[in-house]
Amino acid sequence: MKNKLFFAIIVLSSLILAGLIYPDKNKKDGPKIEVTRQSFTIEINTIGELDAAGAHMVTSSVRGTAGKIMELIEDGTRVKKGDLLVRLDKTPFEEEVQLLRGEINKLRAAESAKEQMVEWEKSRIEKELKTADYHIRKAEIEFSKYTQGEGPLMLIQLTEDIEKIELERSKFQSYLTDLLKLKQDGFDYPSEIYKARQEIAAIEDKLKGANRKHQSYNDHVYPSLVREYQANIEQGQMEKEQIEKAGTHQLAKAGSELDEVRAGIENYLGKLKNAENQIQKTDIYAPSNGIVILYETYRDGQKRKPRIGDTVLMTQPVLYLPDISSMVVKTKIREVDLYKVKTGRHCTVRVDAYPEKKLEGRVSFIGALASDKLGGNPGVKYFRMIVEITTQDPDLRPGMTARINMVTKKINNAVCVPLYAVFEDETGAYCYKDSDKGVERVKVETGDSNENFVVILSGLKQGDAVIPIPLQ
């Protein structure tokens, strides 16, 4: 209210200095205003700028500096979600894809060869192990055959040979005994006795040879052959272990080479996928409905919008895509008016480009931090305010100037005077009342006001007259 009074005082003082008004508290013929009942509205008016409620910044996601613009949608074009906006050069990535596919084909051939090598190693090891098992089984059979068959049989045979010789010796010994008994009885057969003794001597020699043969076989030949057959089994088992170890090593080596080739394939497949993704990213489509605004930035030493032939870096903005189906007004509200506004309050919006159009809106956001408005009165604080336009209009564009009118209160049939008829000092508000007794200064209590009227709660009544200029 102080600002309003200050303005009113300046206007009236100018009139006084110009000689148009000569106030004199002793005169009753000066300018007078009647205290009347009025109905008026308290409004907030502010100016802001239209913007889209939602928007997307469209950037390049092509890696490095390979993003060369080949096609570009025109500035200001209306688009729908999925429409093509920008097409970048695919050539570098298509060439990369061909090279990668060639490398992958080479590695696939190498993979097939390595797989065959692994299978060949498996087959070779399997055959060698089967051969080793055969040799072990053969040695075990020979060992069993000898220890449970031939060896014991040979010992039995040699024992039987000894027994036969001993039997034969016994016969000749008995014959010799009979001959010697006959000799004692007077019947002497010297030639037969001699022959018998010769036979017994020969049999004794034969028996000694048989015993030596049996002892040699039992003590030396049989144990030696047993150890030999056991050594054959052990050698077969050692050869099998060596085959297993060598085979495991060769198979692991072949498998490692195969894994290395397969890892190379996976690596190139990853690169191929990335290159193919880059090809897909060269076509940039609209993420939503909106109107195209090409993004202006410094290019080639000058600030301009992108065009065909330009190179864009990864994440570099190309265009701005506001969704104009839902528009807002970004503005500010004075600190002294903040208590009059709350989110959800309805208001009307007019744009300078279409002054005949009256749009509906509501407050959707009020800032929490105050700031100085550039170019405003010193010391006056402002808060950010966003008004959502609830009326859809296809003619609205971001950046248009919008004027917001918000009725915060309606005053009905209240005692009022013009705003400029109320003055204020350190004691409070007062008016100059004109009556039959002359002009007197009366203290008043004021209520709500707008740019024109202020409600008088006490100090004046309807029908009173006031002087709208300060008196000395």
Tab-separated table of C-alpha atoms in Angstrom:
chain	number	residue	atom	x	y	z
A	1	MET	CA	0.000	0.000	0.000
A	2	LYS	CA	2.928	2.309	0.666
A	3	ASN	CA	3.932	2.061	-2.963
A	4	LYS	CA	0.408	2.929	-4.066
A	5	LEU	CA	0.270	5.928	-1.713
A	6	PHE	CA	3.685	7.053	-2.835
A	7	PHE	CA	2.531	7.024	-6.434
A	8	ALA	CA	-0.658	8.903	-5.587
A	9	ILE	CA	1.262	11.564	-3.640
A	10	ILE	CA	3.651	12.106	-6.550
A	11	VAL	CA	0.728	12.559	-8.954
A	12	LEU	CA	-1.088	15.030	-6.711
A	13	SER	CA	2.097	16.924	-5.843
A	14	SER	CA	2.752	17.362	-9.532
A	15	LEU	CA	-0.725	18.810	-9.971
A	16	ILE	CA	-0.087	21.213	-7.075
A	17	LEU	CA	3.256	22.350	-8.429
A	18	ALA	CA	1.686	22.839	-11.817
A	19	GLY	CA	-0.842	25.172	-10.224
A	20	LEU	CA	-3.797	23.023	-11.132
A	21	ILE	CA	-4.732	22.414	-7.499
A	22	TYR	CA	-4.331	24.849	-4.630
A	23	PRO	CA	-5.112	23.098	-1.383
A	24	ASP	CA	-6.136	25.234	1.529
A	25	LYS	CA	-7.520	23.678	4.641
A	26	ASN	CA	-9.638	26.751	5.293
A	27	LYS	CA	-11.362	26.565	1.938
A	28	LYS	CA	-14.277	24.268	1.264
A	29	ASP	CA	-14.370	24.704	-2.461
A	30	GLY	CA	-11.283	22.512	-3.180
A	31	PRO	CA	-11.455	19.059	-4.878
A	32	LYS	CA	-13.639	16.739	-2.879
A	33	ILE	CA	-14.376	13.029	-3.056
A	34	GLU	CA	-17.389	11.407	-1.500
A	35	VAL	CA	-16.975	8.307	0.609
A	36	THR	CA	-19.157	5.708	-1.103
A	37	ARG	CA	-19.832	2.029	-1.088
A	38	GLN	CA	-18.030	0.117	-3.807
A	39	SER	CA	-17.655	-3.412	-5.069
A	40	PHE	CA	-14.308	-4.308	-6.598
A	41	THR	CA	-11.859	-7.133	-7.058
A	42	ILE	CA	-8.335	-7.548	-5.767
A	43	GLU	CA	-6.156	-8.865	-8.555
A	44	ILE	CA	-2.582	-9.843	-9.235
A	45	ASN	CA	-1.209	-9.097	-12.672
A	46	THR	CA	2.149	-10.319	-13.829
A	47	ILE	CA	3.984	-10.974	-17.079
A	48	GLY	CA	5.793	-14.168	-17.979
A	49	GLU	CA	6.940	-16.341	-20.843
A	50	LEU	CA	5.288	-19.380	-22.363
A	51	ASP	CA	7.113	-22.687	-22.212
A	52	ALA	CA	6.256	-26.321	-22.723
A	53	ALA	CA	5.328	-28.243	-19.592
A	54	GLY	CA	7.399	-31.153	-20.822
A	55	ALA	CA	10.297	-31.191	-23.221
A	56	HIS	CA	13.105	-33.436	-24.447
A	57	MET	CA	16.615	-32.417	-25.327
A	58	VAL	CA	17.554	-34.584	-28.303
A	59	THR	CA	21.256	-35.464	-28.357
A	60	SER	CA	23.557	-37.687	-30.367
A	61	SER	CA	24.430	-41.036	-28.791
A	62	VAL	CA	26.875	-41.964	-31.545
A	63	ARG	CA	30.327	-42.435	-30.049
A	64	GLY	CA	33.281	-40.194	-30.781
A	65	THR	CA	33.236	-37.661	-33.582
A	66	ALA	CA	31.680	-39.919	-36.234
A	67	GLY	CA	28.245	-38.272	-35.967
A	68	LYS	CA	27.989	-36.358	-39.243
A	69	ILE	CA	24.520	-34.957	-40.012
A	70	MET	CA	23.162	-36.272	-43.343
A	71	GLU	CA	19.477	-35.368	-42.854
A	72	LEU	CA	17.956	-32.821	-40.475
A	73	ILE	CA	14.332	-31.885	-39.859
A	74	GLU	CA	13.414	-28.235	-40.375
A	75	ASP	CA	13.199	-25.852	-37.455
A	76	GLY	CA	9.628	-25.375	-36.183
A	77	THR	CA	8.279	-28.630	-37.633
A	78	ARG	CA	5.508	-30.314	-35.682
A	79	VAL	CA	6.329	-33.968	-35.092
A	80	LYS	CA	4.743	-37.006	-33.530
A	81	LYS	CA	6.418	-39.592	-31.368
A	82	GLY	CA	8.550	-41.865	-33.555
A	83	ASP	CA	9.069	-39.390	-36.417
A	84	LEU	CA	12.592	-39.190	-37.845
A	85	LEU	CA	14.394	-36.060	-36.610
A	86	VAL	CA	18.055	-36.529	-37.532
A	87	ARG	CA	19.948	-39.036	-39.687
A	88	LEU	CA	23.688	-39.310	-39.167
A	89	ASP	CA	26.236	-40.862	-41.515
A	90	LYS	CA	26.134	-44.679	-41.292
A	91	THR	CA	29.165	-45.318	-43.519
A	92	PRO	CA	31.901	-45.538	-40.842
A	93	PHE	CA	29.907	-48.033	-38.808
A	94	GLU	CA	28.805	-50.083	-41.835
A	95	GLU	CA	32.472	-50.428	-42.834
A	96	GLU	CA	33.335	-51.414	-39.274
A	97	VAL	CA	30.567	-54.028	-39.315
A	98	GLN	CA	31.939	-55.578	-42.536
A	99	LEU	CA	35.470	-55.744	-41.118
A	100	LEU	CA	34.272	-57.279	-37.871
A	101	ARG	CA	32.165	-59.877	-39.671
A	102	GLY	CA	35.218	-60.832	-41.755
A	103	GLU	CA	37.311	-61.283	-38.624
A	104	ILE	CA	34.543	-63.312	-37.005
A	105	ASN	CA	34.339	-65.623	-40.054
A	106	LYS	CA	38.105	-66.214	-39.846
A	107	LEU	CA	37.853	-67.026	-36.173
A	108	ARG	CA	34.872	-69.327	-36.820
A	109	ALA	CA	37.044	-71.327	-39.245
A	110	ALA	CA	39.853	-71.431	-36.672
A	111	GLU	CA	37.326	-72.499	-34.036
A	112	SER	CA	36.215	-75.417	-36.229
A	113	ALA	CA	39.843	-76.505	-36.733
A	114	LYS	CA	40.555	-76.261	-33.002
A	115	GLU	CA	37.424	-78.250	-32.207
A	116	GLN	CA	38.588	-80.996	-34.590
A	117	MET	CA	42.009	-80.931	-32.941
A	118	VAL	CA	40.419	-81.375	-29.515
A	119	GLU	CA	38.341	-84.293	-30.775
A	120	TRP	CA	41.413	-85.838	-32.438
A	121	GLU	CA	43.376	-85.555	-29.192
A	122	LYS	CA	40.512	-87.166	-27.292
A	123	SER	CA	40.375	-90.030	-29.831
A	124	ARG	CA	44.157	-90.520	-29.781
A	125	ILE	CA	44.299	-90.558	-25.996
A	126	GLU	CA	41.364	-92.926	-25.831
A	127	LYS	CA	43.081	-95.362	-28.250
A	128	GLU	CA	46.401	-95.196	-26.427
A	129	LEU	CA	44.668	-95.809	-23.102
A	130	LYS	CA	42.841	-98.796	-24.546
A	131	THR	CA	46.166	-100.179	-25.827
A	132	ALA	CA	47.732	-99.627	-22.417
A	133	ASP	CA	44.802	-101.371	-20.720
A	134	TYR	CA	45.228	-104.264	-23.153
A	135	HIS	CA	48.925	-104.610	-22.298
A	136	ILE	CA	48.135	-104.482	-18.571
A	137	ARG	CA	45.427	-107.118	-18.920
A	138	LYS	CA	47.760	-109.276	-21.006
A	139	ALA	CA	50.533	-108.982	-18.404
A	140	GLU	CA	48.042	-109.776	-15.647
A	141	ILE	CA	46.846	-112.833	-17.550
A	142	GLU	CA	50.412	-114.022	-18.119
A	143	PHE	CA	51.168	-113.430	-14.417
A	144	SER	CA	48.065	-115.336	-13.369
A	145	LYS	CA	48.749	-118.074	-15.918
A	146	TYR	CA	52.240	-118.598	-14.635
A	147	THR	CA	51.642	-118.217	-10.884
A	148	GLN	CA	48.468	-120.282	-10.903
A	149	GLY	CA	49.270	-122.636	-13.751
A	150	GLU	CA	52.582	-123.152	-15.440
A	151	GLY	CA	54.794	-122.357	-12.443
A	152	PRO	CA	53.107	-124.636	-9.946
A	153	LEU	CA	52.703	-127.326	-12.595
A	154	MET	CA	56.416	-127.188	-13.339
A	155	LEU	CA	57.214	-127.574	-9.630
A	156	ILE	CA	54.811	-130.524	-9.432
A	157	GLN	CA	56.399	-132.076	-12.508
A	158	LEU	CA	59.875	-131.685	-11.107
A	159	THR	CA	58.750	-133.152	-7.779
A	160	GLU	CA	57.164	-136.094	-9.597
A	161	ASP	CA	60.381	-136.611	-11.538
A	162	ILE	CA	62.285	-136.822	-8.239
A	163	GLU	CA	59.739	-139.214	-6.836
A	164	LYS	CA	59.987	-141.470	-9.927
A	165	ILE	CA	63.747	-141.533	-9.697
A	166	GLU	CA	63.561	-142.295	-5.992
A	167	LEU	CA	61.100	-145.088	-6.749
A	168	GLU	CA	63.370	-146.489	-9.385
A	169	ARG	CA	66.323	-146.253	-7.001
A	170	SER	CA	64.276	-148.054	-4.359
A	171	LYS	CA	63.542	-150.902	-6.786
A	172	PHE	CA	67.191	-151.405	-7.700
A	173	GLN	CA	68.181	-151.041	-4.062
A	174	SER	CA	65.732	-153.786	-3.134
A	175	TYR	CA	67.014	-155.968	-6.000
A	176	LEU	CA	70.586	-155.451	-4.850
A	177	THR	CA	69.560	-156.346	-1.284
A	178	ASP	CA	67.983	-159.571	-2.554
A	179	LEU	CA	71.102	-160.477	-4.558
A	180	LEU	CA	73.333	-159.904	-1.539
A	181	LYS	CA	71.045	-162.072	0.638
A	182	LEU	CA	71.232	-164.879	-1.963
A	183	LYS	CA	74.984	-164.550	-1.927
A	184	GLN	CA	74.979	-165.123	1.786
A	185	ASP	CA	72.858	-168.174	1.175
A	186	GLY	CA	75.404	-169.508	-1.317
A	187	PHE	CA	73.964	-168.208	-4.479
A	188	ASP	CA	76.366	-165.659	-5.888
A	189	TYR	CA	75.547	-163.627	-8.975
A	190	PRO	CA	78.438	-161.229	-9.220
A	191	SER	CA	77.568	-159.794	-12.643
A	192	GLU	CA	74.047	-159.026	-11.531
A	193	ILE	CA	75.273	-157.455	-8.353
A	194	TYR	CA	77.679	-155.346	-10.316
A	195	LYS	CA	74.969	-154.241	-12.748
A	196	ALA	CA	72.625	-153.411	-9.911
A	197	ARG	CA	75.242	-151.323	-8.174
A	198	GLN	CA	75.964	-149.544	-11.475
A	199	GLU	CA	72.296	-148.789	-11.965
A	200	ILE	CA	71.920	-147.495	-8.456
A	201	ALA	CA	74.932	-145.198	-8.922
A	202	ALA	CA	73.492	-143.903	-12.191
A	203	ILE	CA	70.107	-143.372	-10.513
A	204	GLU	CA	71.776	-141.541	-7.636
A	205	ASP	CA	73.391	-139.153	-10.124
A	206	LYS	CA	70.065	-138.739	-11.903
A	207	LEU	CA	68.350	-138.026	-8.579
A	208	LYS	CA	70.918	-135.426	-7.673
A	209	GLY	CA	70.314	-133.676	-11.040
A	210	ALA	CA	66.575	-133.792	-10.529
A	211	ASN	CA	66.920	-132.332	-7.044
A	212	ARG	CA	69.215	-129.585	-8.305
A	213	LYS	CA	66.781	-128.792	-11.134
A	214	HIS	CA	63.858	-128.677	-8.698
A	215	GLN	CA	65.752	-126.506	-6.253
A	216	SER	CA	66.961	-124.135	-9.011
A	217	TYR	CA	63.456	-123.735	-10.447
A	218	ASN	CA	61.871	-123.325	-7.036
A	219	ASP	CA	64.499	-120.967	-5.635
A	220	HIS	CA	65.449	-118.937	-8.728
A	221	VAL	CA	63.545	-119.543	-11.950
A	222	TYR	CA	60.034	-119.442	-10.488
A	223	PRO	CA	60.533	-116.250	-8.356
A	224	SER	CA	62.349	-114.536	-11.232
A	225	LEU	CA	59.536	-115.223	-13.669
A	226	VAL	CA	56.992	-114.087	-11.086
A	227	ARG	CA	58.867	-110.812	-10.654
A	228	GLU	CA	59.170	-110.428	-14.440
A	229	TYR	CA	55.430	-110.855	-14.944
A	230	GLN	CA	54.772	-108.414	-12.063
A	231	ALA	CA	57.190	-105.945	-13.658
A	232	ASN	CA	55.269	-106.256	-16.927
A	233	ILE	CA	52.059	-105.343	-15.104
A	234	GLU	CA	53.688	-102.404	-13.333
A	235	GLN	CA	55.266	-101.195	-16.576
A	236	GLY	CA	51.867	-101.302	-18.253
A	237	GLN	CA	50.346	-99.299	-15.424
A	238	MET	CA	53.179	-96.728	-15.584
A	239	GLU	CA	52.759	-96.416	-19.351
A	240	LYS	CA	49.016	-95.840	-18.819
A	241	GLU	CA	49.671	-93.131	-16.224
A	242	GLN	CA	52.138	-91.437	-18.575
A	243	ILE	CA	49.582	-91.582	-21.379
A	244	GLU	CA	46.946	-90.070	-19.072
A	245	LYS	CA	49.260	-87.270	-17.925
A	246	ALA	CA	50.523	-86.496	-21.406
A	247	GLY	CA	47.004	-86.733	-22.788
A	248	THR	CA	45.636	-84.402	-20.134
A	249	HIS	CA	48.339	-81.881	-20.967
A	250	GLN	CA	47.800	-82.137	-24.728
A	251	LEU	CA	44.031	-81.996	-24.321
A	252	ALA	CA	44.299	-78.992	-21.991
A	253	LYS	CA	46.560	-77.249	-24.490
A	254	ALA	CA	44.167	-77.921	-27.346
A	255	GLY	CA	41.227	-76.812	-25.162
A	256	SER	CA	43.067	-73.632	-24.167
A	257	GLU	CA	43.721	-72.794	-27.809
A	258	LEU	CA	40.030	-73.421	-28.551
A	259	ASP	CA	38.971	-71.208	-25.619
A	260	GLU	CA	41.301	-68.467	-26.836
A	261	VAL	CA	39.712	-68.556	-30.275
A	262	ARG	CA	36.229	-68.542	-28.758
A	263	ALA	CA	37.151	-65.599	-26.508
A	264	GLY	CA	38.299	-63.749	-29.601
A	265	ILE	CA	34.952	-64.515	-31.239
A	266	GLU	CA	33.051	-63.212	-28.207
A	267	ASN	CA	35.168	-60.074	-28.205
A	268	TYR	CA	34.491	-59.415	-31.879
A	269	LEU	CA	30.807	-60.257	-31.431
A	270	GLY	CA	30.636	-57.596	-28.709
A	271	LYS	CA	32.312	-55.096	-31.006
A	272	LEU	CA	29.942	-56.098	-33.813
A	273	LYS	CA	26.933	-55.590	-31.565
A	274	ASN	CA	28.205	-52.147	-30.562
A	275	ALA	CA	28.826	-51.217	-34.197
A	276	GLU	CA	25.325	-52.395	-35.170
A	277	ASN	CA	23.894	-50.422	-32.251
A	278	GLN	CA	25.767	-47.374	-33.514
A	279	ILE	CA	24.109	-47.834	-36.923
A	280	GLN	CA	20.713	-47.875	-35.214
A	281	LYS	CA	21.638	-44.748	-33.255
A	282	THR	CA	22.398	-42.835	-36.461
A	283	ASP	CA	18.640	-42.488	-36.927
A	284	ILE	CA	17.293	-40.260	-34.156
A	285	TYR	CA	13.520	-40.364	-33.655
A	286	ALA	CA	11.164	-38.123	-31.727
A	287	PRO	CA	10.724	-39.412	-28.142
A	288	SER	CA	7.382	-37.602	-27.913
A	289	ASN	CA	5.043	-35.258	-29.743
A	290	GLY	CA	6.272	-31.709	-30.010
A	291	ILE	CA	7.614	-28.911	-32.130
A	292	VAL	CA	11.235	-28.898	-33.306
A	293	ILE	CA	13.520	-26.149	-32.035
A	294	LEU	CA	17.053	-26.582	-33.365
A	295	TYR	CA	19.584	-26.097	-30.579
A	296	GLU	CA	21.766	-23.046	-31.037
A	297	THR	CA	25.382	-23.286	-29.931
A	298	TYR	CA	28.879	-22.297	-31.045
A	299	ARG	CA	29.934	-24.051	-34.245
A	300	ASP	CA	32.900	-23.108	-36.400
A	301	GLY	CA	33.518	-19.975	-34.347
A	302	GLN	CA	29.970	-18.676	-34.491
A	303	LYS	CA	26.767	-19.256	-32.567
A	304	ARG	CA	24.269	-20.909	-34.870
A	305	LYS	CA	21.891	-23.800	-35.254
A	306	PRO	CA	23.023	-27.178	-36.647
A	307	ARG	CA	22.797	-27.950	-40.352
A	308	ILE	CA	23.528	-30.794	-42.759
A	309	GLY	CA	27.239	-31.629	-42.867
A	310	ASP	CA	27.927	-30.640	-39.252
A	311	THR	CA	29.634	-33.098	-36.934
A	312	VAL	CA	28.036	-33.645	-33.547
A	313	LEU	CA	29.783	-35.187	-30.573
A	314	MET	CA	28.330	-37.838	-28.329
A	315	THR	CA	25.689	-36.346	-25.925
A	316	GLN	CA	25.892	-33.037	-27.796
A	317	PRO	CA	22.392	-31.454	-28.071
A	318	VAL	CA	21.018	-31.234	-31.598
A	319	LEU	CA	17.502	-29.973	-31.022
A	320	TYR	CA	14.990	-29.185	-28.321
A	321	LEU	CA	11.584	-30.869	-28.523
A	322	PRO	CA	8.980	-29.183	-26.325
A	323	ASP	CA	5.582	-30.838	-26.088
A	324	ILE	CA	3.296	-27.907	-26.899
A	325	SER	CA	0.161	-29.911	-26.133
A	326	SER	CA	0.705	-28.859	-22.525
A	327	MET	CA	1.970	-25.308	-21.953
A	328	VAL	CA	2.933	-23.326	-18.868
A	329	VAL	CA	3.794	-19.724	-18.103
A	330	LYS	CA	6.998	-19.101	-16.189
A	331	THR	CA	6.785	-15.839	-14.255
A	332	LYS	CA	7.509	-14.195	-10.888
A	333	ILE	CA	5.337	-12.805	-8.148
A	334	ARG	CA	6.149	-10.001	-5.721
A	335	GLU	CA	6.899	-10.849	-2.119
A	336	VAL	CA	4.059	-8.565	-0.929
A	337	ASP	CA	1.558	-10.550	-3.031
A	338	LEU	CA	2.804	-13.994	-1.993
A	339	TYR	CA	0.201	-14.446	0.749
A	340	LYS	CA	-2.587	-13.929	-1.810
A	341	VAL	CA	-1.553	-16.894	-3.968
A	342	LYS	CA	-1.553	-20.644	-3.459
A	343	THR	CA	-1.132	-23.602	-5.754
A	344	GLY	CA	-4.305	-24.607	-7.543
A	345	ARG	CA	-5.664	-21.033	-7.781
A	346	HIS	CA	-7.273	-20.329	-11.131
A	347	CYS	CA	-6.341	-17.385	-13.323
A	348	THR	CA	-6.699	-16.101	-16.872
A	349	VAL	CA	-3.869	-15.871	-19.362
A	350	ARG	CA	-3.542	-13.722	-22.463
A	351	VAL	CA	-0.656	-13.807	-24.925
A	352	ASP	CA	0.525	-10.726	-26.781
A	353	ALA	CA	0.588	-12.639	-30.072
A	354	TYR	CA	-3.152	-13.392	-29.823
A	355	PRO	CA	-4.677	-10.665	-27.596
A	356	GLU	CA	-8.225	-11.714	-28.431
A	357	LYS	CA	-7.730	-15.130	-26.903
A	358	LYS	CA	-8.525	-15.651	-23.263
A	359	LEU	CA	-6.959	-18.797	-21.809
A	360	GLU	CA	-7.616	-20.536	-18.532
A	361	GLY	CA	-4.829	-21.479	-16.142
A	362	ARG	CA	-4.019	-22.531	-12.609
A	363	VAL	CA	-0.993	-22.055	-10.358
A	364	SER	CA	1.042	-25.276	-10.298
A	365	PHE	CA	4.230	-24.146	-8.564
A	366	ILE	CA	5.427	-21.382	-6.226
A	367	GLY	CA	9.118	-21.061	-5.506
A	368	ALA	CA	10.568	-21.294	-2.022
A	369	LEU	CA	13.478	-18.879	-2.507
A	370	ALA	CA	13.219	-15.169	-3.142
A	371	SER	CA	15.307	-13.313	-5.715
A	372	ASP	CA	15.739	-9.810	-7.097
A	373	LYS	CA	13.987	-9.216	-10.378
A	374	LEU	CA	16.364	-7.829	-12.970
A	375	GLY	CA	15.419	-4.234	-13.737
A	376	GLY	CA	12.865	-4.110	-10.922
A	377	ASN	CA	12.616	-1.758	-7.960
A	378	PRO	CA	15.607	-1.992	-5.611
A	379	GLY	CA	14.885	-4.100	-2.556
A	380	VAL	CA	11.741	-5.681	-3.998
A	381	LYS	CA	11.815	-9.462	-3.752
A	382	TYR	CA	10.179	-11.874	-6.165
A	383	PHE	CA	9.339	-15.595	-6.123
A	384	ARG	CA	9.170	-17.958	-9.068
A	385	MET	CA	5.694	-18.996	-10.106
A	386	ILE	CA	4.532	-21.428	-12.773
A	387	VAL	CA	1.018	-21.306	-14.177
A	388	GLU	CA	-0.285	-24.341	-16.033
A	389	ILE	CA	-2.511	-23.439	-18.982
A	390	THR	CA	-5.559	-25.685	-18.834
A	391	THR	CA	-6.888	-24.503	-22.202
A	392	GLN	CA	-5.248	-26.282	-25.127
A	393	ASP	CA	-4.462	-24.071	-28.093
A	394	PRO	CA	-2.338	-25.219	-31.059
A	395	ASP	CA	-1.271	-21.634	-31.792
A	396	LEU	CA	0.752	-21.288	-28.601
A	397	ARG	CA	4.541	-21.376	-28.914
A	398	PRO	CA	7.345	-21.450	-26.358
A	399	GLY	CA	8.837	-18.018	-25.795
A	400	MET	CA	5.628	-16.021	-26.320
A	401	THR	CA	4.911	-13.227	-23.837
A	402	ALA	CA	1.986	-14.074	-21.571
A	403	ARG	CA	0.046	-11.849	-19.186
A	404	ILE	CA	-1.523	-13.412	-16.117
A	405	ASN	CA	-4.544	-11.991	-14.319
A	406	MET	CA	-5.541	-13.571	-11.022
A	407	VAL	CA	-8.542	-12.473	-8.935
A	408	THR	CA	-7.569	-13.169	-5.334
A	409	LYS	CA	-10.582	-11.582	-3.575
A	410	LYS	CA	-13.903	-9.870	-4.289
A	411	ILE	CA	-15.052	-6.929	-2.158
A	412	ASN	CA	-18.818	-6.387	-2.094
A	413	ASN	CA	-20.560	-3.138	-1.059
A	414	ALA	CA	-17.824	-1.881	1.262
A	415	VAL	CA	-17.174	1.724	2.388
A	416	CYS	CA	-14.313	2.858	0.162
A	417	VAL	CA	-12.323	5.859	-0.961
A	418	PRO	CA	-9.900	6.160	-3.840
A	419	LEU	CA	-6.471	4.872	-2.942
A	420	TYR	CA	-4.843	8.229	-3.537
A	421	ALA	CA	-7.126	9.875	-0.902
A	422	VAL	CA	-5.456	7.940	1.920
A	423	PHE	CA	-2.136	9.093	3.333
A	424	GLU	CA	0.227	7.488	5.765
A	425	ASP	CA	3.006	8.464	8.137
A	426	GLU	CA	4.623	7.042	11.235
A	427	THR	CA	1.348	7.375	13.171
A	428	GLY	CA	-0.608	5.366	10.635
A	429	ALA	CA	-3.156	6.031	7.857
A	430	TYR	CA	-5.274	9.181	7.734
A	431	CYS	CA	-7.552	11.250	5.434
A	432	TYR	CA	-8.510	14.910	5.127
A	433	LYS	CA	-12.224	15.074	5.920
A	434	ASP	CA	-14.216	18.077	4.704
A	435	SER	CA	-17.182	19.077	6.890
A	436	ASP	CA	-19.111	22.175	7.978
A	437	LYS	CA	-16.393	22.820	10.527
A	438	GLY	CA	-13.738	22.842	7.804
A	439	VAL	CA	-11.079	20.380	6.722
A	440	GLU	CA	-9.692	18.152	9.428
A	441	ARG	CA	-7.234	15.309	9.512
A	442	VAL	CA	-8.883	12.089	10.680
A	443	LYS	CA	-7.215	8.788	11.480
A	444	VAL	CA	-8.619	5.867	9.497
A	445	GLU	CA	-8.317	2.088	9.630
A	446	THR	CA	-7.931	0.600	6.189
A	447	GLY	CA	-8.729	-2.872	4.871
A	448	ASP	CA	-8.303	-4.572	1.526
A	449	SER	CA	-7.318	-2.531	-1.499
A	450	ASN	CA	-6.542	-2.754	-5.159
A	451	GLU	CA	-4.936	-0.311	-7.579
A	452	ASN	CA	-7.983	2.034	-7.339
A	453	PHE	CA	-9.866	1.698	-4.041
A	454	VAL	CA	-9.160	0.955	-0.399
A	455	VAL	CA	-11.715	-0.237	2.159
A	456	ILE	CA	-12.266	2.113	5.161
A	457	LEU	CA	-12.988	0.077	8.271
A	458	SER	CA	-13.244	3.043	10.665
A	459	GLY	CA	-12.762	6.841	10.793
A	460	LEU	CA	-15.104	7.637	7.863
A	461	LYS	CA	-18.634	6.711	6.897
A	462	GLN	CA	-20.611	6.663	3.720
A	463	GLY	CA	-21.444	10.146	2.501
A	464	ASP	CA	-18.431	11.840	4.070
A	465	ALA	CA	-16.262	14.001	1.809
A	466	VAL	CA	-12.482	13.855	1.736
A	467	ILE	CA	-9.822	16.022	0.173
A	468	PRO	CA	-7.581	13.825	-2.023
A	469	ILE	CA	-4.497	16.001	-1.612
A	470	PRO	CA	-2.089	16.505	1.302
A	471	LEU	CA	-2.599	19.779	3.221
A	472	GLN	CA	0.098	21.832	4.881
